[in-house]
Coordinates of C-alpha atoms in Angstrom, one line a residue:
M27 CA 32.5 112.2 129.8
A28 CA 34.2 112.0 126.4
S29 CA 32.4 111.1 123.3
F30 CA 33.2 107.8 121.6
G31 CA 35.1 107.2 118.4
H32 CA 37.7 105.0 116.6
G33 CA 40.6 105.2 114.3
G34 CA 40.5 103.7 110.8
N35 CA 37.8 106.1 109.5
A36 CA 39.6 106.9 106.3
K37 CA 36.5 106.5 104.1
I38 CA 34.6 109.1 106.2
I39 CA 37.6 111.5 106.1
S40 CA 37.9 111.1 102.4
R41 CA 34.3 112.2 101.9
E42 CA 34.4 115.0 104.4
K43 CA 37.7 116.5 103.1
N44 CA 37.3 115.5 99.4
I45 CA 40.5 113.5 99.4
D46 CA 41.0 110.4 97.3
F47 CA 40.6 107.5 99.7
K48 CA 43.5 105.7 98.0
E49 CA 45.9 108.6 98.6
I50 CA 45.3 108.7 102.4
I51 CA 48.1 107.2 104.5
D52 CA 46.2 105.9 107.5
F53 CA 48.2 106.2 110.8
S54 CA 45.0 106.2 112.8
A55 CA 44.4 102.4 112.7
N56 CA 46.9 100.1 114.4
I57 CA 47.0 97.5 111.7
N58 CA 50.0 95.4 110.7
P59 CA 51.6 97.4 107.8
L60 CA 52.9 94.1 106.2
G61 CA 49.3 93.4 105.2
I62 CA 47.6 90.0 105.2
P63 CA 49.8 86.9 105.2
D64 CA 50.3 85.3 101.7
S65 CA 49.2 82.1 103.3
V66 CA 45.8 83.6 104.2
R67 CA 45.3 85.1 100.7
S68 CA 46.1 81.7 99.2
A69 CA 43.8 79.8 101.6
I70 CA 40.9 82.1 100.9
V71 CA 41.3 81.8 97.1
E72 CA 41.6 78.1 97.2
N73 CA 38.5 77.7 99.4
I74 CA 36.3 80.5 98.1
R75 CA 33.6 78.0 97.0
L76 CA 33.1 77.2 100.7
I77 CA 31.0 80.4 101.0
E78 CA 28.3 78.3 99.4
K79 CA 28.0 76.3 102.6
Y80 CA 27.2 77.2 106.2
P81 CA 30.2 77.2 108.6
D82 CA 30.5 74.4 111.1
I83 CA 28.2 75.8 113.8
S84 CA 30.5 74.3 116.5
Y85 CA 33.6 75.7 114.9
F86 CA 35.4 72.6 116.0
E87 CA 38.5 73.0 113.7
L88 CA 38.8 76.7 114.4
K89 CA 38.7 76.1 118.1
E90 CA 41.2 73.2 117.7
C91 CA 43.6 75.5 116.0
I92 CA 43.3 78.3 118.6
S93 CA 43.6 75.6 121.4
K94 CA 46.9 74.4 120.1
V95 CA 48.4 77.9 119.6
E96 CA 47.2 79.2 123.0
D97 CA 47.8 75.9 124.8
I98 CA 44.3 76.1 126.2
R99 CA 41.3 73.8 126.3
K100 CA 38.8 74.1 123.4
E101 CA 35.9 74.4 125.8
N102 CA 37.4 77.6 127.2
I103 CA 37.3 79.4 123.9
L104 CA 34.5 81.8 122.9
L105 CA 34.5 83.2 119.4
G106 CA 33.2 86.5 118.2
N107 CA 32.8 88.7 115.1
G108 CA 35.8 90.8 116.1
A109 CA 36.9 91.6 119.7
S110 CA 34.1 94.2 119.8
E111 CA 31.3 91.6 119.6
V112 CA 33.2 89.5 122.2
L113 CA 33.3 92.4 124.6
F114 CA 29.6 93.2 124.2
S115 CA 28.6 89.5 124.6
I116 CA 30.6 89.2 127.8
V117 CA 29.1 92.3 129.3
R118 CA 25.6 91.3 128.3
A119 CA 26.2 87.9 129.9
I120 CA 27.6 89.4 133.2
N121 CA 25.2 92.4 133.2
P122 CA 27.4 94.2 135.7
N123 CA 25.8 96.7 138.0
K124 CA 29.2 98.4 138.5
S125 CA 32.4 98.2 136.6
L126 CA 35.9 99.6 137.1
I127 CA 37.5 101.1 133.9
M128 CA 40.8 102.8 133.4
A129 CA 40.9 106.3 131.9
P130 CA 42.1 106.7 129.3
T131 CA 41.6 103.4 127.6
F132 CA 39.7 101.7 124.7
S133 CA 36.2 103.3 124.6
E134 CA 34.2 100.1 123.8
Y135 CA 34.5 99.0 127.5
E136 CA 32.5 102.0 128.5
E137 CA 30.1 101.6 125.5
A138 CA 29.5 98.0 126.4
V139 CA 28.7 98.8 130.1
N140 CA 26.5 101.7 129.1
S141 CA 24.5 99.3 126.7
V142 CA 23.3 97.3 129.7
G143 CA 22.7 100.3 132.0
G144 CA 25.6 99.6 134.3
S145 CA 27.5 102.3 136.3
I146 CA 31.2 103.0 136.0
R147 CA 34.0 103.8 138.4
Y148 CA 37.1 105.2 136.8
Y149 CA 40.7 104.7 137.7
Y150 CA 42.5 107.7 136.2
L151 CA 45.9 107.0 134.8
K152 CA 48.2 110.0 135.5
E153 CA 50.7 111.5 133.1
E154 CA 53.2 112.0 136.0
Y155 CA 53.4 108.2 136.2
A156 CA 53.6 107.9 132.4
F157 CA 50.0 106.7 132.4
K158 CA 51.0 103.4 134.2
I159 CA 48.6 101.7 136.6
Q160 CA 49.8 102.0 140.2
D161 CA 49.4 99.7 143.1
D162 CA 46.7 101.9 144.5
I163 CA 44.3 100.4 142.1
L164 CA 43.9 97.6 144.6
E165 CA 42.1 100.1 146.9
F166 CA 39.4 100.4 144.2
I167 CA 38.5 96.7 144.3
D168 CA 35.7 95.8 146.7
N169 CA 32.4 94.0 146.9
T170 CA 30.5 96.8 145.1
L171 CA 32.2 95.9 141.8
D172 CA 31.2 93.2 139.3
L173 CA 33.7 93.6 136.5
I174 CA 37.1 95.2 135.9
F175 CA 38.5 96.1 132.5
I176 CA 42.3 96.3 131.8
C177 CA 43.8 96.7 128.4
N178 CA 47.3 95.4 128.3
P179 CA 49.1 97.0 126.6
N180 CA 46.7 99.9 127.0
N181 CA 45.2 101.7 124.1
P182 CA 45.9 104.6 123.3
T183 CA 49.0 105.0 125.6
G184 CA 50.8 101.7 124.7
V185 CA 51.7 101.3 128.3
L186 CA 52.2 97.7 129.7
T187 CA 51.0 96.6 133.1
D188 CA 53.4 94.4 134.9
K189 CA 52.3 90.8 135.2
E190 CA 53.0 90.9 138.9
L191 CA 50.5 93.7 139.4
L192 CA 47.9 92.0 137.2
F193 CA 48.2 88.9 139.4
K194 CA 47.6 91.0 142.5
I195 CA 44.5 92.5 140.9
L196 CA 43.3 89.1 139.9
I197 CA 43.7 87.8 143.5
K198 CA 42.0 90.8 145.0
A199 CA 39.2 90.5 142.4
K200 CA 38.8 86.8 143.2
E201 CA 38.5 87.6 147.0
H202 CA 35.6 90.0 146.3
N203 CA 33.9 87.8 143.6
V204 CA 34.7 90.3 140.9
K205 CA 35.5 89.3 137.3
L206 CA 38.6 90.6 135.7
L207 CA 38.7 91.1 131.9
I208 CA 42.1 91.6 130.4
D209 CA 42.2 92.7 126.8
E210 CA 45.4 91.4 125.2
S211 CA 44.5 92.4 121.6
F212 CA 48.0 94.0 121.0
L213 CA 50.1 91.7 123.1
D214 CA 51.0 89.4 120.2
F215 CA 53.3 92.2 118.9
I216 CA 55.5 91.6 121.9
E217 CA 58.1 88.8 122.1
E218 CA 58.1 88.6 125.9
K219 CA 55.5 86.3 127.4
L220 CA 53.3 88.7 129.3
T221 CA 50.0 86.9 128.8
M222 CA 47.8 85.9 131.7
I223 CA 46.5 82.9 129.9
N224 CA 48.3 80.5 132.2
Y225 CA 45.9 81.6 135.0
I226 CA 42.7 80.8 133.1
N227 CA 42.2 77.3 134.5
E228 CA 43.0 78.2 138.1
Y229 CA 41.0 81.5 138.3
D230 CA 37.4 81.3 137.0
N231 CA 37.0 85.1 137.5
L232 CA 39.6 85.7 134.7
I233 CA 38.5 86.5 131.1
I234 CA 41.0 87.2 128.4
V235 CA 40.0 88.9 125.1
K236 CA 42.1 88.7 122.0
S237 CA 41.8 90.1 118.5
L238 CA 43.4 88.7 115.3
T239 CA 42.6 91.7 113.2
K240 CA 45.5 93.9 114.3
F241 CA 48.4 91.5 114.1
F242 CA 47.3 89.7 110.9
A243 CA 45.8 92.8 109.2
L244 CA 42.3 91.3 109.0
P245 CA 40.0 94.1 110.2
G246 CA 37.6 93.6 107.3
L247 CA 37.0 89.9 108.2
R248 CA 36.2 90.5 111.9
I249 CA 37.5 87.8 114.2
G250 CA 38.2 87.8 117.9
Y251 CA 37.9 85.4 120.9
A252 CA 37.7 85.3 124.6
L253 CA 39.2 82.7 127.0
T254 CA 37.7 81.8 130.4
S255 CA 37.2 78.7 132.5
N256 CA 34.0 80.0 134.1
K257 CA 31.3 77.5 133.1
M258 CA 28.3 79.6 134.1
L259 CA 29.7 82.6 132.2
K260 CA 30.4 80.5 129.1
E261 CA 26.8 79.3 129.1
K262 CA 25.4 82.8 129.4
I263 CA 27.7 84.1 126.7
F264 CA 26.6 81.3 124.4
E265 CA 22.9 82.3 125.1
V266 CA 23.4 85.9 124.1
S267 CA 25.7 85.2 121.0
P268 CA 24.2 84.5 117.6
A269 CA 24.8 81.3 115.7
W270 CA 27.3 81.3 112.9
N271 CA 28.8 84.6 114.1
I272 CA 32.1 83.8 112.4
N273 CA 31.9 83.8 108.6
I274 CA 33.6 81.0 106.6
L275 CA 36.3 83.3 105.2
A276 CA 37.3 84.6 108.7
E277 CA 37.5 80.9 109.8
I278 CA 39.7 80.0 106.9
A279 CA 41.9 83.1 107.4
T280 CA 42.3 82.4 111.1
K281 CA 43.3 78.8 110.7
S282 CA 46.0 79.8 108.2
A283 CA 47.3 82.9 110.0
L284 CA 47.8 81.3 113.4
I285 CA 50.2 78.7 112.1
D286 CA 52.2 81.0 109.7
T287 CA 55.3 81.2 111.9
R288 CA 57.3 83.0 109.3
Y289 CA 54.8 85.9 109.0
I290 CA 54.6 86.1 112.8
K291 CA 58.4 86.2 113.1
N292 CA 58.8 88.8 110.3
T293 CA 56.1 91.0 111.8
K294 CA 57.7 91.1 115.2
E295 CA 61.1 92.0 113.8
F296 CA 59.6 94.6 111.4
I297 CA 57.5 96.3 114.0
D298 CA 60.4 96.4 116.6
K299 CA 62.7 98.0 114.0
E300 CA 60.2 100.6 112.7
K301 CA 58.7 101.3 116.1
D302 CA 62.2 102.2 117.4
Y303 CA 63.0 104.3 114.3
L304 CA 59.7 106.2 114.5
Y305 CA 60.2 106.8 118.3
E306 CA 63.7 108.1 117.9
E307 CA 62.8 110.5 115.1
L308 CA 59.7 111.8 116.9
T309 CA 61.7 112.5 120.0
K310 CA 63.9 114.9 117.9
I311 CA 60.9 117.2 117.3
K312 CA 60.9 119.6 120.3
R313 CA 57.2 120.4 120.2
L314 CA 56.3 116.8 120.8
K315 CA 56.3 114.9 124.1
V316 CA 56.7 111.3 123.0
F317 CA 55.8 108.4 125.3
K318 CA 58.0 105.3 124.9
P319 CA 56.0 102.7 122.9
S320 CA 55.7 98.9 123.6
V321 CA 53.8 97.8 120.5
N322 CA 52.8 99.0 117.0
F323 CA 51.6 102.5 117.9
I324 CA 53.1 105.6 119.6
F325 CA 51.3 108.0 121.9
I326 CA 52.3 111.7 121.8
K327 CA 51.4 115.1 123.3
V328 CA 51.7 118.3 121.3
K329 CA 53.2 121.3 123.1
G330 CA 51.2 124.5 122.3
D331 CA 47.9 125.1 120.5
L332 CA 47.7 123.1 117.3
D333 CA 45.2 120.8 115.6
L334 CA 47.8 118.3 114.5
K335 CA 45.2 116.0 112.8
E336 CA 43.9 118.8 110.6
E337 CA 47.4 119.9 109.7
L338 CA 48.5 116.4 108.7
L339 CA 45.5 115.9 106.6
K340 CA 46.9 118.7 104.3
F341 CA 49.6 116.1 103.6
K342 CA 47.0 113.4 103.2
I343 CA 48.1 111.7 106.4
L344 CA 45.4 110.6 108.9
I345 CA 46.2 110.2 112.6
R346 CA 44.2 109.4 115.7
S347 CA 43.2 112.4 117.8
C348 CA 42.8 111.2 121.4
S349 CA 40.7 114.2 122.5
N350 CA 37.6 112.0 123.0
Y351 CA 39.3 109.6 125.4
N352 CA 38.2 110.0 129.0
G353 CA 41.1 111.7 130.8
L354 CA 42.7 113.3 127.8
N355 CA 42.3 116.5 125.7
N356 CA 43.0 117.8 122.2
K357 CA 46.8 117.8 122.8
Y358 CA 47.1 114.0 122.7
Y359 CA 47.5 111.9 119.5
R360 CA 48.3 108.3 118.5
F361 CA 50.4 107.2 115.5
A362 CA 50.3 103.7 114.2
V363 CA 53.6 102.2 113.0
R364 CA 53.5 102.0 109.2
T365 CA 56.0 101.0 106.5
H366 CA 59.4 102.7 106.6
E367 CA 58.5 104.9 103.6
E368 CA 55.3 106.0 105.2
N369 CA 57.0 106.6 108.5
I370 CA 59.5 108.8 106.8
K371 CA 56.7 110.8 105.2
L372 CA 55.1 111.3 108.6
I373 CA 58.3 112.5 110.2
E374 CA 59.0 114.9 107.3
S375 CA 55.5 116.3 107.4
L376 CA 55.7 116.8 111.2
Q377 CA 59.0 118.6 110.8
E378 CA 57.5 120.9 108.3
I379 CA 54.5 121.6 110.5
L380 CA 56.2 121.8 113.9
T381 CA 59.7 123.4 113.2

């Protein structure tokens, strides 16, 4: 089993490598390179005195905003201090005896299950199928399972699972009284409507998790939420979640960000353009196998023996090694899509290292 870890550890790297933190270009964290919306910055400044007061413990206005944006009932929204807290609260509430997890995928699913002493069955994604979930996953779903995790698009591969297959999984899970958790934290970067939210009301075994920190560049504020119509599950999650788990600045930021249509439009256009540029340039480097991206990060494999992360740190560029993902080894890496200037520097550095 692989050890756990995350991207975005630039502070730690700066101390370990004695590099000025401000000089590190962080390609390891998949955060919107456009930075926080101006509307969010203004809203926080204008309302900064609200930190003197407790947030509304019911988060009525925040849920009202999310409800309108997602077109879902307020009572089906569960808030968390980032998607990580949401995941752990869901797992504590379900307390699954056995879960099905893809490999490779986001490590916190495994961490959450381990935290309650649950067992895990893995569905290994194969490189020969470009790490895409196949129909045979349906054979893994039976009465021995309690919970299934699917990240769509998957992290770190960036691979999308077809909505048709997700629906088949949802139906099979429902037949066997298994809950299906779909993590859509990166789906907002995609214009096409691939969300499974429209099945929430009809299928009470469906849980959708979303993060606002990636798209709106708010990782320091911590905000995420889950959507489900399962009344019993919602009650249990409420029982295991702390009061006031969303701070007032995160609430202000979220209410401003979700209605900033210009920022949302600009982000999608910018990411699409830079993602395509970075992909095309990376494919020109013969020592790299580049997997076609769907969102704001690109998954690659290095041909030959080379510690690419260490080599790029010499250029003060930090990338995500995927060696600690279950099902991968030290040849796999993930690059976030950054600004055009930063993307150019990454390409030039890679060319110097690999050619």
